[in-house]
Amino acid sequence: MTEFTTPIDDRWFEDYPQGAVYEFGEAVVTEEDIIEFARRFDPQSFHVDPAAAQHGPFGGLVASGWHTASVMMRMFVDHYLSTVSSLGSPGMDDLRWPRPVRPGDKLRVRATIEEARLSKSKPDRGLLRTHVELFTSHDEVVMSAHAINFMAVRPK
């Protein structure tokens, strides 16, 4: 694993070297969190009704994939994306949820920088392509995706 050598409030494109691997964050997902999110955004029975979920496809209550992605995004913003140079994202590729998140799961992120290249058309920024994985405390992958982010270069 790699450690960032600069704090998040002084991190620029140059501080994200291709090939670096970072692990960070910790979030425990509770039954209440799962139900609250799902009632608002994904009200399927296996997300909102513990009794019905026992007879559903997962044999119990599970978090919505979008909830899982939101938990990952919070840790990604808190620990990875610079507060001074992040310029947004055109999207994510290959978003997958290979296992469900269950009540009590403790989650963490692994971010591997697969590509770090300067923009050809806008020299004030670079593009990062990061393979993001979300793991349980039992090292089970519950989400993976390739995040694409624009980052400003360090001012001269």
PDB file of C-alpha atoms in Angstrom:
ATOM      1  CA  MET A   1       0.000   0.000   0.000  1.00  0.00           C
ATOM      2  CA  THR A   2       0.994   3.571  -0.640  1.00  0.00           C
ATOM      3  CA  GLU A   3       0.581   6.525   1.688  1.00  0.00           C
ATOM      4  CA  PHE A   4      -0.221   9.981   0.376  1.00  0.00           C
ATOM      5  CA  THR A   5       2.709  12.317   0.985  1.00  0.00           C
ATOM      6  CA  THR A   6       0.544  15.421   0.839  1.00  0.00           C
ATOM      7  CA  PRO A   7      -2.617  16.259   2.782  1.00  0.00           C
ATOM      8  CA  ILE A   8      -5.967  16.210   1.013  1.00  0.00           C
ATOM      9  CA  ASP A   9      -6.169  20.024   1.083  1.00  0.00           C
ATOM     10  CA  ASP A  10      -2.844  20.367  -0.799  1.00  0.00           C
ATOM     11  CA  ARG A  11      -3.102  17.408  -3.188  1.00  0.00           C
ATOM     12  CA  TRP A  12      -2.785  18.036  -6.935  1.00  0.00           C
ATOM     13  CA  PHE A  13      -2.726  15.860 -10.050  1.00  0.00           C
ATOM     14  CA  GLU A  14       1.023  15.239  -9.586  1.00  0.00           C
ATOM     15  CA  ASP A  15       0.346  13.657  -6.160  1.00  0.00           C
ATOM     16  CA  TYR A  16      -1.572  10.748  -7.750  1.00  0.00           C
ATOM     17  CA  PRO A  17       1.111   8.522  -9.311  1.00  0.00           C
ATOM     18  CA  GLN A  18       0.062   5.800 -11.715  1.00  0.00           C
ATOM     19  CA  GLY A  19       0.298   2.382 -10.052  1.00  0.00           C
ATOM     20  CA  ALA A  20      -0.178   3.661  -6.495  1.00  0.00           C
ATOM     21  CA  VAL A  21      -2.578   1.691  -4.287  1.00  0.00           C
ATOM     22  CA  TYR A  22      -4.353   3.276  -1.318  1.00  0.00           C
ATOM     23  CA  GLU A  23      -6.641   1.759   1.309  1.00  0.00           C
ATOM     24  CA  PHE A  24      -8.791   3.979   3.451  1.00  0.00           C
ATOM     25  CA  GLY A  25     -12.032   4.561   5.252  1.00  0.00           C
ATOM     26  CA  GLU A  26     -14.253   2.600   7.518  1.00  0.00           C
ATOM     27  CA  ALA A  27     -18.018   2.587   7.515  1.00  0.00           C
ATOM     28  CA  VAL A  28     -20.367   0.259   9.326  1.00  0.00           C
ATOM     29  CA  VAL A  29     -23.705  -0.208   7.587  1.00  0.00           C
ATOM     30  CA  THR A  30     -26.597  -0.704   9.997  1.00  0.00           C
ATOM     31  CA  GLU A  31     -30.043  -2.166   9.399  1.00  0.00           C
ATOM     32  CA  GLU A  32     -31.486   1.277  10.024  1.00  0.00           C
ATOM     33  CA  ASP A  33     -29.171   2.815   7.392  1.00  0.00           C
ATOM     34  CA  ILE A  34     -30.189   0.190   4.835  1.00  0.00           C
ATOM     35  CA  ILE A  35     -33.913   0.655   5.408  1.00  0.00           C
ATOM     36  CA  GLU A  36     -33.756   4.466   5.522  1.00  0.00           C
ATOM     37  CA  PHE A  37     -31.820   4.723   2.245  1.00  0.00           C
ATOM     38  CA  ALA A  38     -33.989   2.146   0.500  1.00  0.00           C
ATOM     39  CA  ARG A  39     -37.298   3.666   1.606  1.00  0.00           C
ATOM     40  CA  ARG A  40     -36.204   6.872  -0.049  1.00  0.00           C
ATOM     41  CA  PHE A  41     -34.404   5.615  -3.161  1.00  0.00           C
ATOM     42  CA  ASP A  42     -34.830   1.858  -3.801  1.00  0.00           C
ATOM     43  CA  PRO A  43     -37.909   0.528  -1.959  1.00  0.00           C
ATOM     44  CA  GLN A  44     -37.664  -3.140  -2.905  1.00  0.00           C
ATOM     45  CA  SER A  45     -38.771  -5.564  -0.187  1.00  0.00           C
ATOM     46  CA  PHE A  46     -35.298  -7.086   0.355  1.00  0.00           C
ATOM     47  CA  HIS A  47     -34.035  -3.559   1.180  1.00  0.00           C
ATOM     48  CA  VAL A  48     -36.903  -2.270   3.348  1.00  0.00           C
ATOM     49  CA  ASP A  49     -38.649  -5.200   5.016  1.00  0.00           C
ATOM     50  CA  PRO A  50     -36.493  -7.520   7.176  1.00  0.00           C
ATOM     51  CA  ALA A  51     -39.255 -10.131   7.494  1.00  0.00           C
ATOM     52  CA  ALA A  52     -40.014 -10.262   3.760  1.00  0.00           C
ATOM     53  CA  ALA A  53     -36.279 -10.180   2.987  1.00  0.00           C
ATOM     54  CA  GLN A  54     -35.870 -13.516   4.835  1.00  0.00           C
ATOM     55  CA  HIS A  55     -37.851 -15.134   2.008  1.00  0.00           C
ATOM     56  CA  GLY A  56     -36.264 -13.066  -0.750  1.00  0.00           C
ATOM     57  CA  PRO A  57     -33.374 -13.780  -3.114  1.00  0.00           C
ATOM     58  CA  PHE A  58     -30.677 -12.889  -0.544  1.00  0.00           C
ATOM     59  CA  GLY A  59     -32.090 -14.712   2.486  1.00  0.00           C
ATOM     60  CA  GLY A  60     -32.134 -11.498   4.498  1.00  0.00           C
ATOM     61  CA  LEU A  61     -31.994  -7.740   4.383  1.00  0.00           C
ATOM     62  CA  VAL A  62     -29.351  -6.260   2.059  1.00  0.00           C
ATOM     63  CA  ALA A  63     -28.322  -2.731   1.113  1.00  0.00           C
ATOM     64  CA  SER A  64     -29.264  -1.294  -2.232  1.00  0.00           C
ATOM     65  CA  GLY A  65     -26.336  -1.239  -4.632  1.00  0.00           C
ATOM     66  CA  TRP A  66     -26.842   2.504  -4.865  1.00  0.00           C
ATOM     67  CA  HIS A  67     -26.495   2.750  -1.087  1.00  0.00           C
ATOM     68  CA  THR A  68     -23.275   0.745  -1.337  1.00  0.00           C
ATOM     69  CA  ALA A  69     -22.012   3.112  -4.044  1.00  0.00           C
ATOM     70  CA  SER A  70     -22.945   6.109  -1.875  1.00  0.00           C
ATOM     71  CA  VAL A  71     -20.984   4.732   1.087  1.00  0.00           C
ATOM     72  CA  MET A  72     -17.968   4.218  -1.196  1.00  0.00           C
ATOM     73  CA  MET A  73     -18.316   7.727  -2.604  1.00  0.00           C
ATOM     74  CA  ARG A  74     -18.343   9.283   0.859  1.00  0.00           C
ATOM     75  CA  MET A  75     -15.048   7.580   1.734  1.00  0.00           C
ATOM     76  CA  PHE A  76     -13.624   8.441  -1.714  1.00  0.00           C
ATOM     77  CA  VAL A  77     -14.370  12.131  -1.113  1.00  0.00           C
ATOM     78  CA  ASP A  78     -13.192  12.121   2.514  1.00  0.00           C
ATOM     79  CA  HIS A  79      -9.877  10.351   1.881  1.00  0.00           C
ATOM     80  CA  TYR A  80      -8.940  10.364  -1.803  1.00  0.00           C
ATOM     81  CA  LEU A  81     -10.252  13.298  -3.834  1.00  0.00           C
ATOM     82  CA  SER A  82      -8.416  16.543  -3.254  1.00  0.00           C
ATOM     83  CA  THR A  83     -10.395  19.391  -1.758  1.00  0.00           C
ATOM     84  CA  VAL A  84      -8.385  21.913  -3.853  1.00  0.00           C
ATOM     85  CA  SER A  85      -7.882  20.243  -7.235  1.00  0.00           C
ATOM     86  CA  SER A  86     -10.816  17.914  -7.908  1.00  0.00           C
ATOM     87  CA  LEU A  87     -12.592  19.110 -11.060  1.00  0.00           C
ATOM     88  CA  GLY A  88     -15.393  16.581 -11.225  1.00  0.00           C
ATOM     89  CA  SER A  89     -15.943  13.375 -13.129  1.00  0.00           C
ATOM     90  CA  PRO A  90     -17.465  12.336 -16.430  1.00  0.00           C
ATOM     91  CA  GLY A  91     -18.559   9.056 -14.838  1.00  0.00           C
ATOM     92  CA  MET A  92     -17.637   5.558 -13.757  1.00  0.00           C
ATOM     93  CA  ASP A  93     -17.171   2.452 -15.849  1.00  0.00           C
ATOM     94  CA  ASP A  94     -17.809  -1.211 -15.075  1.00  0.00           C
ATOM     95  CA  LEU A  95     -19.774  -0.671 -11.866  1.00  0.00           C
ATOM     96  CA  ARG A  96     -20.388  -4.061 -10.232  1.00  0.00           C
ATOM     97  CA  TRP A  97     -21.882  -5.349  -6.970  1.00  0.00           C
ATOM     98  CA  PRO A  98     -20.598  -8.938  -6.746  1.00  0.00           C
ATOM     99  CA  ARG A  99     -21.879  -9.509  -3.181  1.00  0.00           C
ATOM    100  CA  PRO A 100     -24.565  -7.793  -1.151  1.00  0.00           C
ATOM    101  CA  VAL A 101     -23.859  -5.562   1.836  1.00  0.00           C
ATOM    102  CA  ARG A 102     -25.631  -6.804   4.955  1.00  0.00           C
ATOM    103  CA  PRO A 103     -26.439  -5.122   8.268  1.00  0.00           C
ATOM    104  CA  GLY A 104     -23.307  -4.859  10.399  1.00  0.00           C
ATOM    105  CA  ASP A 105     -20.842  -5.045   7.494  1.00  0.00           C
ATOM    106  CA  LYS A 106     -17.765  -2.875   8.024  1.00  0.00           C
ATOM    107  CA  LEU A 107     -16.536  -1.468   4.719  1.00  0.00           C
ATOM    108  CA  ARG A 108     -13.257   0.009   3.451  1.00  0.00           C
ATOM    109  CA  VAL A 109     -11.962   1.219   0.071  1.00  0.00           C
ATOM    110  CA  ARG A 110      -8.991   0.215  -2.030  1.00  0.00           C
ATOM    111  CA  ALA A 111      -8.121   2.670  -4.814  1.00  0.00           C
ATOM    112  CA  THR A 112      -5.572   1.687  -7.472  1.00  0.00           C
ATOM    113  CA  ILE A 113      -4.492   4.407  -9.885  1.00  0.00           C
ATOM    114  CA  GLU A 114      -4.540   2.673 -13.267  1.00  0.00           C
ATOM    115  CA  GLU A 115      -3.916   5.758 -15.377  1.00  0.00           C
ATOM    116  CA  ALA A 116      -2.671   9.256 -14.635  1.00  0.00           C
ATOM    117  CA  ARG A 117      -2.190  11.401 -17.719  1.00  0.00           C
ATOM    118  CA  LEU A 118      -2.134  15.072 -18.529  1.00  0.00           C
ATOM    119  CA  SER A 119      -4.893  16.414 -20.724  1.00  0.00           C
ATOM    120  CA  LYS A 120      -3.818  17.078 -24.304  1.00  0.00           C
ATOM    121  CA  SER A 121      -6.384  19.837 -24.805  1.00  0.00           C
ATOM    122  CA  LYS A 122      -6.324  21.468 -21.348  1.00  0.00           C
ATOM    123  CA  PRO A 123      -2.799  21.641 -19.862  1.00  0.00           C
ATOM    124  CA  ASP A 124      -4.092  22.861 -16.490  1.00  0.00           C
ATOM    125  CA  ARG A 125      -5.466  19.409 -15.634  1.00  0.00           C
ATOM    126  CA  GLY A 126      -4.955  15.704 -15.764  1.00  0.00           C
ATOM    127  CA  LEU A 127      -7.164  12.644 -15.862  1.00  0.00           C
ATOM    128  CA  LEU A 128      -7.100   9.872 -13.279  1.00  0.00           C
ATOM    129  CA  ARG A 129      -8.582   6.461 -13.915  1.00  0.00           C
ATOM    130  CA  THR A 130      -8.878   4.662 -10.583  1.00  0.00           C
ATOM    131  CA  HIS A 131      -9.965   1.088  -9.971  1.00  0.00           C
ATOM    132  CA  VAL A 132     -12.104   1.393  -6.845  1.00  0.00           C
ATOM    133  CA  GLU A 133     -12.995  -1.646  -4.756  1.00  0.00           C
ATOM    134  CA  LEU A 134     -15.135  -1.743  -1.631  1.00  0.00           C
ATOM    135  CA  PHE A 135     -14.355  -4.566   0.804  1.00  0.00           C
ATOM    136  CA  THR A 136     -15.959  -5.984   3.927  1.00  0.00           C
ATOM    137  CA  SER A 137     -13.841  -6.707   7.004  1.00  0.00           C
ATOM    138  CA  HIS A 138     -13.751 -10.315   5.713  1.00  0.00           C
ATOM    139  CA  ASP A 139     -11.982  -9.143   2.519  1.00  0.00           C
ATOM    140  CA  GLU A 140     -15.048  -9.767   0.354  1.00  0.00           C
ATOM    141  CA  VAL A 141     -15.468  -7.355  -2.554  1.00  0.00           C
ATOM    142  CA  VAL A 142     -18.971  -5.852  -2.466  1.00  0.00           C
ATOM    143  CA  MET A 143     -18.446  -3.196  -5.141  1.00  0.00           C
ATOM    144  CA  SER A 144     -15.964  -2.401  -7.874  1.00  0.00           C
ATOM    145  CA  ALA A 145     -15.800   0.281 -10.545  1.00  0.00           C
ATOM    146  CA  HIS A 146     -13.397   2.370 -12.575  1.00  0.00           C
ATOM    147  CA  ALA A 147     -13.691   6.014 -11.534  1.00  0.00           C
ATOM    148  CA  ILE A 148     -12.633   8.763 -13.913  1.00  0.00           C
ATOM    149  CA  ASN A 149     -11.684  12.095 -12.345  1.00  0.00           C
ATOM    150  CA  PHE A 150     -10.270  15.358 -13.607  1.00  0.00           C
ATOM    151  CA  MET A 151      -7.669  16.951 -11.311  1.00  0.00           C
ATOM    152  CA  ALA A 152      -5.975  20.335 -11.591  1.00  0.00           C
ATOM    153  CA  VAL A 153      -2.197  20.400 -11.883  1.00  0.00           C
ATOM    154  CA  ARG A 154      -0.176  22.130  -9.177  1.00  0.00           C
ATOM    155  CA  PRO A 155      -0.090  25.899  -9.778  1.00  0.00           C
ATOM    156  CA  LYS A 156       3.325  27.256 -10.746  1.00  0.00           C
TER     157      LYS A 156
END
